Each structure stands twice: as C-alpha cells, then as structure tokens.
Backbone as numpy.savetxt, mean C-alpha at the origin, in Angstrom:
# Nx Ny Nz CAx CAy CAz Cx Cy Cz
-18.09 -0.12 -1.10 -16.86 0.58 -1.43 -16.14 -0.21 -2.51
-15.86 0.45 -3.66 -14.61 0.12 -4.26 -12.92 0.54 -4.84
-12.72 -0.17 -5.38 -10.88 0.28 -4.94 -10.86 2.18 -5.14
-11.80 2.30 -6.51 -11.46 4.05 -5.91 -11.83 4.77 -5.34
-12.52 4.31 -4.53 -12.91 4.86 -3.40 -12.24 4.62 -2.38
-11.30 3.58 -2.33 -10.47 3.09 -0.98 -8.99 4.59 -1.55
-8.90 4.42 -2.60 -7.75 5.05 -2.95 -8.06 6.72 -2.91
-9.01 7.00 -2.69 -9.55 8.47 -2.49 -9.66 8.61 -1.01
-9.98 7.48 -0.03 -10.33 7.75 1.23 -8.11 7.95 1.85
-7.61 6.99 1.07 -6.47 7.26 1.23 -5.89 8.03 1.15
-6.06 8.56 -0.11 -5.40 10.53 -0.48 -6.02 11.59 0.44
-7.32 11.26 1.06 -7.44 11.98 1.74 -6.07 11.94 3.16
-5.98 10.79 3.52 -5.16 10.48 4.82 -3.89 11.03 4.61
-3.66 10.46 3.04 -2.56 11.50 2.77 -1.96 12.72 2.67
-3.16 13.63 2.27 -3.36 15.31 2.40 -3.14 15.79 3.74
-3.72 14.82 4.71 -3.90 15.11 6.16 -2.61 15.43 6.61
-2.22 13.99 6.27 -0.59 14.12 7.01 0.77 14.44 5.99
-0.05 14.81 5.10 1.22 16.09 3.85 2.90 15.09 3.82
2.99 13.84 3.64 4.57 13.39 4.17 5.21 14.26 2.45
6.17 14.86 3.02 7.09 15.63 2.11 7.95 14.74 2.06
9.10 13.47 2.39 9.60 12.89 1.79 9.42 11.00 1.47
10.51 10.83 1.07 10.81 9.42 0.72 11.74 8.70 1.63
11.46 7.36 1.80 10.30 7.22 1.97 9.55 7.85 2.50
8.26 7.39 2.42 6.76 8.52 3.90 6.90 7.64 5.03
7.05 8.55 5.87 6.92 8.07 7.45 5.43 7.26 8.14
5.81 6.23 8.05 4.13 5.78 8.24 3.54 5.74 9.41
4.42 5.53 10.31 4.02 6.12 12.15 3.33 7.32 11.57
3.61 8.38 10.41 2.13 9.13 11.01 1.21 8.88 10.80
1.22 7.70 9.17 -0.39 7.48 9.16 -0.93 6.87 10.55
-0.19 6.05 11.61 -0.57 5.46 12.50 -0.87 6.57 13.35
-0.21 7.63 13.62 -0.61 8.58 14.52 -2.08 9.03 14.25
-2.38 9.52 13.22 -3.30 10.27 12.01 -4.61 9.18 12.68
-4.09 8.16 12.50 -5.66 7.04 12.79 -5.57 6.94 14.36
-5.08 7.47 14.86 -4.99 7.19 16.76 -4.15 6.02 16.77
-3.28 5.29 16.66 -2.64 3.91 16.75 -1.54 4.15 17.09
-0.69 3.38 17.78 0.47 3.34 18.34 1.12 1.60 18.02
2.45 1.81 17.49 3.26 0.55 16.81 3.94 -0.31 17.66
2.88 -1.41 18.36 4.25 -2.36 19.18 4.30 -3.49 18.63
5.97 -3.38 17.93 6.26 -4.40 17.22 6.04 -5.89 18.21
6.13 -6.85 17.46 5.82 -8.48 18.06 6.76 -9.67 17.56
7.77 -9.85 18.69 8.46 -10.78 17.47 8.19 -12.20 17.97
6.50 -12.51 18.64 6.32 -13.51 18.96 5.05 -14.07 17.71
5.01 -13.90 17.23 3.89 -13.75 15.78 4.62 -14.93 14.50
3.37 -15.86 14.24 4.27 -16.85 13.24 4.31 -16.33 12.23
5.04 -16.91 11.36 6.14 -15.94 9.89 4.80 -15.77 9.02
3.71 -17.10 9.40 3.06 -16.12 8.27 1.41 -15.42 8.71
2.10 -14.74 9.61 1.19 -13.48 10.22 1.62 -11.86 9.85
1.39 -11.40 9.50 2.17 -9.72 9.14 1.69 -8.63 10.18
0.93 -8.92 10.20 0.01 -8.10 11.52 -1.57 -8.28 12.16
-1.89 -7.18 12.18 -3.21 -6.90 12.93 -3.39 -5.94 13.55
-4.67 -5.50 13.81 -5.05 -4.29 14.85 -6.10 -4.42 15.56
-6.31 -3.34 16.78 -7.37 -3.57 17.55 -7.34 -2.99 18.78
-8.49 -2.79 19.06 -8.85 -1.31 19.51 -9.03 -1.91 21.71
-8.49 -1.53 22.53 -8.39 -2.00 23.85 -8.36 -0.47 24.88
-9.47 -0.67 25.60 -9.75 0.51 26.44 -9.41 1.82 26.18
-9.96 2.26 24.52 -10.24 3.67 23.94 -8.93 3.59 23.08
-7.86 2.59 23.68 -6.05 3.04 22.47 -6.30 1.96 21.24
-5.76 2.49 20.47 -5.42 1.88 19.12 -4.86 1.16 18.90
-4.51 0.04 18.51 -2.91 -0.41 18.16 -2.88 -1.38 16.76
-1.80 -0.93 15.87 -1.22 -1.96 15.15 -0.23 -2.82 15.20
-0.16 -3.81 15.08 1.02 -4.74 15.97 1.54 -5.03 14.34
2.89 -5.68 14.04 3.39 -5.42 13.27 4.19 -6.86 13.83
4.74 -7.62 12.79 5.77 -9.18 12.95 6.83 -8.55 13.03
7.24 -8.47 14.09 8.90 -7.92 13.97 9.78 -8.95 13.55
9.25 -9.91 13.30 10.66 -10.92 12.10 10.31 -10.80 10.78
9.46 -9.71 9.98 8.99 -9.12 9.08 10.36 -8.37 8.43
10.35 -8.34 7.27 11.26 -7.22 6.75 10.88 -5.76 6.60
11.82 -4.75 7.10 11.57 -3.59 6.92 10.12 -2.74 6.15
10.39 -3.17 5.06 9.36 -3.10 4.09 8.28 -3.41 3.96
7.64 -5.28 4.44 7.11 -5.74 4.72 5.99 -4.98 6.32
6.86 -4.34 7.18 5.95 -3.87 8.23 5.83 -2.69 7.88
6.44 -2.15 6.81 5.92 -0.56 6.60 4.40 -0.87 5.50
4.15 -1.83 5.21 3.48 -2.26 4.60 2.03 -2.57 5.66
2.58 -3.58 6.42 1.23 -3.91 7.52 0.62 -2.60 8.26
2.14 -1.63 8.69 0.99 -0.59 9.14 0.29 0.25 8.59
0.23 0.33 7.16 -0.61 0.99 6.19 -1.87 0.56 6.10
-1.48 -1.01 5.71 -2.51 -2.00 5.90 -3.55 -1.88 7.05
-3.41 -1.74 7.91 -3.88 -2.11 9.36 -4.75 -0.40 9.80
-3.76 0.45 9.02 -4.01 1.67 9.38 -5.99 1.68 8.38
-5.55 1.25 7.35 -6.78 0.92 6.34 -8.05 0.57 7.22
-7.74 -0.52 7.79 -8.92 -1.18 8.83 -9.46 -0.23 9.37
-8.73 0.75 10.16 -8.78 1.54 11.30 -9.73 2.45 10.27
-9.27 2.86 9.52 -9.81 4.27 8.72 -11.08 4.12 8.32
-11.16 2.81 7.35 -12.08 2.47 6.50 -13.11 2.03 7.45
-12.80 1.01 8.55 -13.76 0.75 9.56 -14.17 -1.12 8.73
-13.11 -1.21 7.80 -13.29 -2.81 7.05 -13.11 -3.82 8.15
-14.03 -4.65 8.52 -13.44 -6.11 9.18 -12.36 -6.25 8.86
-11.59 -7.60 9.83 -10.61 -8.11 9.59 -10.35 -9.17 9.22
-10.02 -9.51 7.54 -10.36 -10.86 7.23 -8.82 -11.73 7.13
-8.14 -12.04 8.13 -6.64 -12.42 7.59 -6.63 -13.88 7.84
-7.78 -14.62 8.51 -7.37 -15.90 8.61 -7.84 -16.54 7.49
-6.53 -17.83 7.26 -6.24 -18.42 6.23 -6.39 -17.76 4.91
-5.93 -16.74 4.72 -5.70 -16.16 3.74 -4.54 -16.58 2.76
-4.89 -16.87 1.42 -4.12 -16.91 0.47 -3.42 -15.57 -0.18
-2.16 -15.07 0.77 -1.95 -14.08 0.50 -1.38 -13.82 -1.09
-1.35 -15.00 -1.36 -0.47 -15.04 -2.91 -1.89 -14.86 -4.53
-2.86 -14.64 -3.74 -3.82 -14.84 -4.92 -4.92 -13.48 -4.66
-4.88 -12.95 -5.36 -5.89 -11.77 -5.37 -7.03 -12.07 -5.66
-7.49 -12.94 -6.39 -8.75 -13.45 -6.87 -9.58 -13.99 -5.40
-8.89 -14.81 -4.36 -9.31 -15.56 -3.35 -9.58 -14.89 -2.33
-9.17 -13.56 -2.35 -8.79 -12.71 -0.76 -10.23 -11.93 -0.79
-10.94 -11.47 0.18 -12.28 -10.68 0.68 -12.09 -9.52 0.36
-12.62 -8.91 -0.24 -13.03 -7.37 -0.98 -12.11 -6.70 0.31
-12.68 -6.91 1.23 -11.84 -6.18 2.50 -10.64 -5.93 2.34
-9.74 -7.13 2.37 -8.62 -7.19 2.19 -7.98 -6.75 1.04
-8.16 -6.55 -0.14 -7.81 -6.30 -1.36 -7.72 -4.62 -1.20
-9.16 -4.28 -0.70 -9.36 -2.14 -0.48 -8.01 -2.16 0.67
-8.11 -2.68 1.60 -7.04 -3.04 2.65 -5.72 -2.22 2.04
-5.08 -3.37 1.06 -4.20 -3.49 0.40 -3.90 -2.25 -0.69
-4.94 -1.86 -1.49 -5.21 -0.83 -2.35 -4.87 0.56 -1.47
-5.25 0.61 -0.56 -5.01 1.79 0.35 -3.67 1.99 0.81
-3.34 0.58 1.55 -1.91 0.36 1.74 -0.85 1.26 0.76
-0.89 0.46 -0.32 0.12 1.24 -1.40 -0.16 2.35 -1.94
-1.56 3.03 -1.30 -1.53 4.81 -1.98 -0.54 5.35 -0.73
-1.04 4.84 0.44 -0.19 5.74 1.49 1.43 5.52 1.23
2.04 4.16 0.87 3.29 3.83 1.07 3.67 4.72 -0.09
3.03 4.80 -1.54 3.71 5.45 -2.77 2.38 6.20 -2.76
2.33 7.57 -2.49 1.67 8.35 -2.77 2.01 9.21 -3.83
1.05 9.56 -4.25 0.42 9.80 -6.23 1.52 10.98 -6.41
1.61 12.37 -5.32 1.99 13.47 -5.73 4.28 13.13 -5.46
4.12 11.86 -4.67 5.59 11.87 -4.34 6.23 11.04 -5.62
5.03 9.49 -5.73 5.40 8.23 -6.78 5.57 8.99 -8.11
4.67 9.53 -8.92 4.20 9.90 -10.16 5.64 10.47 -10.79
5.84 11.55 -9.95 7.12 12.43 -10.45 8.52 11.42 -10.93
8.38 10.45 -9.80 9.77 9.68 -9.94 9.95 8.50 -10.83
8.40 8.04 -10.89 8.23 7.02 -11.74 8.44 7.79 -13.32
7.62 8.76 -13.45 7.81 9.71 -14.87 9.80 9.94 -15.72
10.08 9.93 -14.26 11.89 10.45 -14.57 12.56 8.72 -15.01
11.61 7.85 -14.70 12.45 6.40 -14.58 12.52 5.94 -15.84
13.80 5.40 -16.39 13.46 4.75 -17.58 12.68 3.56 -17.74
12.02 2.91 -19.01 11.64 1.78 -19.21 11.87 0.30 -18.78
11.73 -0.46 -17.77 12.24 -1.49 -17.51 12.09 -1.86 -16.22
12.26 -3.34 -15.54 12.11 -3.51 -14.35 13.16 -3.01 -13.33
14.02 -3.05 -13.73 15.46 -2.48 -12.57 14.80 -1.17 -12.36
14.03 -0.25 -13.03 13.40 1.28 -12.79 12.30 0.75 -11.11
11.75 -0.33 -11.41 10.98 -0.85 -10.51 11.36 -1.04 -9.38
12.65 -2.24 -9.71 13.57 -2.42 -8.50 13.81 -0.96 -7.72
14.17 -0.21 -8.07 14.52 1.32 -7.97 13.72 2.03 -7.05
12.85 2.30 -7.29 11.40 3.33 -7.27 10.87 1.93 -5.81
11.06 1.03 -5.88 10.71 -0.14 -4.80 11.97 0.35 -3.46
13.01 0.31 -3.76 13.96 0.63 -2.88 13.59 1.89 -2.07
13.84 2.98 -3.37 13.40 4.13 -2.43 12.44 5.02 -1.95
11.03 4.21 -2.10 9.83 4.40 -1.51 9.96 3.50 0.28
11.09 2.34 -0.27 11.02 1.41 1.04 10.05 0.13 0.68
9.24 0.09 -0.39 8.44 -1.20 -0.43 8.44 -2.02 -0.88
7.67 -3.24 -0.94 7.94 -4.05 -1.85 8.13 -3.71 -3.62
8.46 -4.39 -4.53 8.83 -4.82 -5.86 7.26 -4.56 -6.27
6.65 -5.82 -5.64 5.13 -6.49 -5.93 4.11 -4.95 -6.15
4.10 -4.35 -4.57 3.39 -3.15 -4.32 3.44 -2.04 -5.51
4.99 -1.16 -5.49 5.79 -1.05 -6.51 4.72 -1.45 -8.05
5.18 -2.14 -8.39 4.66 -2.39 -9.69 3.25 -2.48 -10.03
2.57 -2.69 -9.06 0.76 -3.04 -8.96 0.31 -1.65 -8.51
1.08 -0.87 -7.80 0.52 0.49 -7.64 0.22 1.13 -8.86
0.86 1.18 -9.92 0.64 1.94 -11.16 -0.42 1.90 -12.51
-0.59 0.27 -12.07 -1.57 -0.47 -12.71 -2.98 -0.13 -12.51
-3.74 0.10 -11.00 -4.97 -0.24 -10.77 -5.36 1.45 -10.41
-6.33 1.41 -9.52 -6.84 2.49 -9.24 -6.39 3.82 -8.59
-5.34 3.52 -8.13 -4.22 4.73 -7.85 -3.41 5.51 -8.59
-3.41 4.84 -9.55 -2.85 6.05 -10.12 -4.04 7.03 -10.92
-5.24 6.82 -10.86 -6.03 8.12 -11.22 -5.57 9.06 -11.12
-5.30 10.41 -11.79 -5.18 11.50 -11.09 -5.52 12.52 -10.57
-6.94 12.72 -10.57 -7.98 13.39 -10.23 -8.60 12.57 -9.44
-9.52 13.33 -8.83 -10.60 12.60 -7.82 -12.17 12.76 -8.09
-12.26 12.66 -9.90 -13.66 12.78 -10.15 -13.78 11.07 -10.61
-14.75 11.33 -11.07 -15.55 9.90 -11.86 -15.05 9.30 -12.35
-14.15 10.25 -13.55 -13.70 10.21 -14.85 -12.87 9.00 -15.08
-11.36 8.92 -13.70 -10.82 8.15 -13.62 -9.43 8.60 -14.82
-8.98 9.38 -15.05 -7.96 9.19 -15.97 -7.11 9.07 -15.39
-6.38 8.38 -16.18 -4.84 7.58 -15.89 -3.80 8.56 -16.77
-3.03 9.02 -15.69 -2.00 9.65 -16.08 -0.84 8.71 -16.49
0.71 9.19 -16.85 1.59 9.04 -17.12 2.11 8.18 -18.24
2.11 8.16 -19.58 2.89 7.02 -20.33 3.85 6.33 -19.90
5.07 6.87 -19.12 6.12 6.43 -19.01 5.82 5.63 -17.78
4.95 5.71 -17.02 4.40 5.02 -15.91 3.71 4.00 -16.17
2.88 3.99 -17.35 2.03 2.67 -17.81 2.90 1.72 -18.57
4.14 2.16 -19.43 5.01 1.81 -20.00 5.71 0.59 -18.92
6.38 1.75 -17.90 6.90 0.50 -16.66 5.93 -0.66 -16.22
4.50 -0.49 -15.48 3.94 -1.52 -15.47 3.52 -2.57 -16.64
3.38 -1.95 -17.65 3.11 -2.92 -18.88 3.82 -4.07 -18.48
5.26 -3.31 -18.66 6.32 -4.60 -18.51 6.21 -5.28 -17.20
5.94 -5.09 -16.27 6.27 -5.81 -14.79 4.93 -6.71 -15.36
3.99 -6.39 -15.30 3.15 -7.36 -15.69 3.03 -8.04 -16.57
3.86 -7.86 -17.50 3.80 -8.77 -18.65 4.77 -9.93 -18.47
6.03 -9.72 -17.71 6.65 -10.11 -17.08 6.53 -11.55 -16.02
5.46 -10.85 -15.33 4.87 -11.33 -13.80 3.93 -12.31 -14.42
3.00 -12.25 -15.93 2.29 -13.42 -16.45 3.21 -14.57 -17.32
4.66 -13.95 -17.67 5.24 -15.34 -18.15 5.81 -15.97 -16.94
6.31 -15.76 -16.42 6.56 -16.26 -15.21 5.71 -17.54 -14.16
4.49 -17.25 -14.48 3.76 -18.22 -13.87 3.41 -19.19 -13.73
C-alpha cells in the first residue's frame, strides 16, 4: 500500500459516513470501524493512543491529557489501523521526523488527515482562503486540527481529486497556501 491508496481507502470511509459538517464528527469514523472511545487520562504525555480488539469489541483509547485536537487526531489515526488492518508501530517512535517512522505509521497518519479534513468539505474552504499562514491557522481551527496536519494535508496525496491513476492536484490557491507553510516550515529548521 501506498499513501494513495491509504487516502482512497479513506474517502471511501468518508463516503460511508457522508459527515456534512465542520468540524467532522469522528466518533463516527469510530462507529463506522466498530470502535468505541474510552478516553485514558492514565497514559504518559508522550503516548496519544492506541487500539485493540478484546472479546469481538473494538476500542480506541485516546490520552485524555491530549488536546482536543490532538485526540480527534488519534482516533482517526487508530481508526486507520482498524480499517487498513496496518500493525501497530508506536513504540519509540520519533514522532517529529517523517523520514524515521514505519510506512505503517506515516499511511496511519495520511489517512488520519483525509478523514479529519476531508477533500469535498477542506478544498472549498481552503479555495475561499487567502494567501498566507494565518489562512492556515484558520482552516486548522475550524476543521478542529492541528496547524501541522492542516498544512501537510494539501501538500501530499490527498488532495488528488479524482480517484484514478492520474493523480491530479487540484486547487492553485490551495498549493499557493502550502507552498508557503512549507517554505516556511524549511527556514525554520
């Protein structure tokens, strides 16, 4: 599997459960995969979640000393596992480096942010946004997600807009915004 294929298995999940607003309600992707959300606020800070499957029930457990955003994030994440059927690769993970993390985790992640900013809800709003990171900040707020997610969603394999081969990348004003976050995000480093 690769990312567009993680991001197609996602749109499918997304079609399934049709979320008409903003943010998307992600208890349904958890419903959608059989899973049920018991938060944990016994989990060290740098755990975000996990899942796993106990006499036929589902569950994604979620850091309840996590920020809002942050667990709407893990159960996407987690929901991924469930869907995709990917191992679970979270120990000692360098969550700060994409290069270091297991294919798993990365489709994981890729999936994550189609469900949190999905193509037919993100696209429209990102299109209306002007040029610049505060548009980011923005479009991050009222999806509910991170900044990071936000800005890397637009970049990689999600924003295709079709679901053939082809792969075309829609939106100027959308590639425009990430240009900058990433151009941004490399002086910075």
């Amino acid at each position: 599997m690769d990312e567009f294929q993680a991001v197609l298995k996602a749109r499918e999940l997304v079609k399934k459960v049709n979320p008409a607003t903003i943010p998307v309600p992600v208890e349904l992707y958890a419903q959608e995969v059989g899973a049920v959300i018991p938060p944990q606020s016994d989990m060290s800070p740098d755990e975000a979640g996990y899942c796993f499957e106990n006499k036929g029930k589902r569950f994604i457990c979620t850091n309840a000393n996590d920020s809002p955003e942050r667990q709407r994030f893990t159960v996407c994440h987690e929901a991924a596992h469930l869907r995709l059927g990917l191992p679970s690769q979270h120990t000692n993970l360098p969550w700060w480096s994409y290069a270091k993390r297991p294919l798993a985790e990365i489709l994981c992640d890729v999936f994550a942010a189609e469900l949190l900013l999905p193509y037919d809800l993100f696209h429209p709003e990102a299109e209306k946004a002007s040029i610049g990171l505060s548009s980011i900040d923005n479009l991050a707020e009222c999806f509910a997600a991170s900044v990071t997610a936000t800005g890397y969603h637009g970049a990689g394999p999600s924003f295709y807009r079709d679901q053939s081969a082809e792969r075309k990348v829609e939106g100027r004003n959308c590639r425009s915004l990430l240009t900058t976050f990433l151009g941004i995000c490399t002086l910075n480093r």
